[in-house]
Amino acid sequence: MLPESDILYTAPASEPISRTEAKLHARVETDADDALIDSLIIAARETAETMTSRRLISQVREVQYNCWPDTDSRGISEFWLPGPPLSTVTHVKYYDTDGTQQTLSTDVYEVNTAKEPGRVTLKPNQSWPSLQSGKATPITIRFTAGYADAAAVPDRVKIGMYMLISYWYNQREAAASANLKEAPYAADVLFGQFACDWGQ
């Protein structure tokens, strides 16, 4: 079951590649454009995350759902948390029938970080509690996703980021389709090779 919303709660404390690495790849020798380079690194990381459906560096997210998930043909009821790899689930909160926000006991559910995307699954012989009627998104899950540090980020994703940063740095204006360079396309290919398979 996919969420109604996916919100950044705590941003990454670092980026997959450093300013020094980005400047070296783009052959930038001046410090005058450091702020621009920093912005391009963030933009490239966000683009890579969108293209791969992953989170590249550890960050805290909040997702909201409008109901508990149905039970599938295997007898399993579970939420799929976007943006693997999933590290931890901080809490699952919901509004009960009285409109009071409650924290769901971990006795009710289990967390699967090995699957991609990660899952919050109802434990056997447990049931989801009743929800407040009429509330649009009564369920909120806060979790941490992303690789622990830059060293853990796959090289092909970093290479795609380098290509985008270098291209954006040298191409400051929007390009007509007839004048597009190969770098953005090559980056798309690299990101596509590492995209999360939601069919798992």
C-alpha positions as MATLAB code, in Angstrom:
seq = 'MLPESDILYTAPASEPISRTEAKLHARVETDADDALIDSLIIAARETAETMTSRRLISQVREVQYNCWPDTDSRGISEFWLPGPPLSTVTHVKYYDTDGTQQTLSTDVYEVNTAKEPGRVTLKPNQSWPSLQSGKATPITIRFTAGYADAAAVPDRVKIGMYMLISYWYNQREAAASANLKEAPYAADVLFGQFACDWGQ';
ca = [
       0.000    0.000    0.000;
       1.503    3.334   -1.085;
       1.149    6.563    0.940;
      -1.011    9.600    0.287;
       1.968   11.870    1.038;
       5.727   11.596    1.511;
       7.259   14.516    3.411;
      10.876   15.281    4.288;
      11.070   15.627    8.085;
      14.847   15.896    8.625;
      17.145   16.627    5.670;
      20.366   14.689    5.028;
      23.329   15.903    7.078;
      25.663   15.433    4.092;
      25.628   14.725    0.365;
      26.735   11.675   -1.670;
      29.583   13.658   -3.239;
      31.615   16.546   -1.883;
      32.107   20.005   -3.335;
      35.759   19.156   -3.995;
      34.794   16.026   -5.928;
      32.161   17.865   -7.945;
      34.549   20.690   -8.842;
      37.238   18.223   -9.863;
      34.878   16.419  -12.213;
      33.512   19.663  -13.675;
      37.051   21.113  -13.934;
      36.122   24.141  -11.856;
      39.206   25.878  -10.491;
      37.638   28.973   -8.946;
      36.058   29.247   -5.494;
      33.724   31.992   -6.683;
      31.066   29.466   -7.725;
      31.147   27.306   -4.586;
      27.598   28.246   -3.595;
      26.383   27.297   -7.080;
      28.239   23.994   -6.946;
      26.659   23.219   -3.578;
      23.198   23.908   -5.005;
      23.901   21.736   -8.042;
      24.989   18.852   -5.811;
      21.680   18.983   -3.948;
      19.729   19.258   -7.202;
      21.603   16.297   -8.684;
      20.974   14.198   -5.581;
      17.267   15.052   -5.592;
      17.079   14.218   -9.308;
      18.809   10.896   -8.705;
      16.400   10.129   -5.864;
      13.424   10.863   -8.092;
      14.772    8.788  -10.978;
      15.724    5.783   -8.822;
      12.846    5.976   -6.308;
      15.528    5.747   -3.606;
      16.974    7.926   -0.840;
      20.692    8.337   -1.287;
      21.724    9.704    2.104;
      20.128    9.011    5.494;
      17.100   11.270    6.072;
      13.930   11.206    8.134;
      10.630   11.057    6.259;
       6.968   11.088    7.224;
       4.288    9.373    5.171;
       0.529    9.510    5.641;
      -2.170    6.995    4.770;
      -5.950    7.256    4.703;
      -6.621    3.706    5.929;
      -4.983    0.481    7.061;
      -3.825   -1.767    4.216;
      -6.022   -4.585    2.936;
      -5.021   -8.194    3.434;
      -3.611   -9.709    0.241;
      -3.964  -13.243   -1.122;
      -1.108  -14.413    1.090;
      -2.906  -13.188    4.204;
      -0.464  -10.274    4.601;
      -1.434   -6.671    5.402;
       1.427   -4.209    5.015;
       2.498   -0.679    4.207;
       5.237   -0.091    1.629;
       7.526    2.752    2.675;
       8.905    4.752   -0.281;
      12.560    5.508   -0.858;
      14.689    2.487    0.091;
      16.914    1.536    1.722;
      14.811    1.626    4.906;
      16.848    1.880    8.121;
      14.385    2.217   10.991;
      10.782    3.090   11.761;
      10.469    5.672   14.529;
       6.748    5.262   15.087;
       3.350    4.545   13.598;
       0.728    7.014   14.811;
      -3.016    7.022   14.184;
      -6.166    8.845   15.253;
      -8.524    6.585   17.184;
     -12.312    6.672   17.052;
     -12.361    9.497   19.638;
     -10.039   11.660   17.505;
      -7.061   11.205   19.836;
      -3.686   10.534   18.265;
      -2.182    7.273   19.494;
       1.153    5.530   18.966;
       0.691    2.014   17.654;
       2.401   -0.623   19.785;
       5.282   -2.474   18.148;
       3.553   -5.641   19.366;
       1.094   -5.093   16.503;
       3.512   -4.748   13.599;
       6.981   -5.697   12.408;
       9.439   -3.810   10.209;
      11.149   -5.403    7.213;
      14.244   -3.453    6.136;
      15.537   -6.200    3.830;
      12.769   -5.781    1.255;
      12.811   -2.962   -1.277;
      10.822   -0.954   -0.595;
      10.792   -1.516    3.179;
       7.611   -2.740    4.819;
       5.563   -2.275    7.966;
       3.614   -5.519    8.261;
       0.822   -6.587   10.581;
       2.031   -9.408   12.829;
       0.177  -12.743   12.843;
      -2.847  -12.854   15.145;
      -2.917   -9.058   15.422;
      -5.358   -6.511   14.000;
      -5.172   -2.855   13.073;
      -7.098   -0.573   15.481;
     -10.224    1.353   14.477;
      -9.675    4.837   13.045;
     -11.419    8.185   13.432;
     -14.245    8.408   10.916;
     -13.985   11.140    8.293;
     -10.317   12.057    8.878;
      -8.480   12.317    5.558;
      -5.104   10.865    6.590;
      -5.370    9.380   10.088;
      -2.162    7.323    9.892;
       1.379    8.748    9.992;
       4.598    6.738    9.833;
       7.945    8.361   10.582;
      11.035    6.502    9.411;
      14.676    6.861    8.396;
      15.741    5.901    4.883;
      18.868    6.230    2.784;
      22.447    5.042    2.803;
      24.421    5.684    5.981;
      27.152    7.711    4.283;
      28.608    8.714    0.923;
      30.825    5.620    0.761;
      27.740    3.390    0.695;
      26.112    5.170   -2.255;
      26.580    3.122   -5.468;
      29.236    4.500   -7.808;
      26.978    4.515  -10.876;
      24.596    6.878   -9.075;
      27.489    9.173   -8.147;
      28.735    9.135  -11.743;
      25.278   10.150  -12.943;
      25.312   12.998  -10.428;
      28.748   14.132  -11.637;
      27.456   14.240  -15.205;
      24.450   16.347  -14.267;
      26.471   18.763  -12.132;
      29.057   19.295  -14.859;
      26.368   19.742  -17.508;
      24.304   22.159  -15.424;
      27.387   24.164  -14.472;
      28.422   24.649  -18.083;
      24.889   24.985  -19.467;
      23.351   27.838  -17.424;
      20.246   28.290  -19.575;
      17.504   25.927  -20.667;
      18.522   24.078  -23.816;
      16.256   23.464  -26.765;
      15.596   19.770  -27.390;
      17.658   19.884  -30.549;
      20.691   21.088  -28.575;
      20.563   18.642  -25.662;
      23.902   17.084  -24.820;
      24.531   13.421  -24.060;
      25.232   13.937  -20.337;
      21.630   14.148  -19.088;
      20.663   11.092  -21.122;
      23.673    9.118  -19.867;
      22.774   10.074  -16.285;
      19.206    8.883  -16.849;
      20.552    5.531  -18.027;
      22.757    5.153  -14.953;
      19.917    6.093  -12.610;
      17.533    3.782  -14.444;
      19.875    0.833  -13.879;
      19.560    1.356  -10.137;
      15.850    2.164   -9.908;
      13.885    0.451   -7.153;
      11.733   -2.414   -8.401;
       8.329   -1.913   -6.784;
       7.247   -5.334   -7.966;
       9.332   -7.179   -5.367;
];
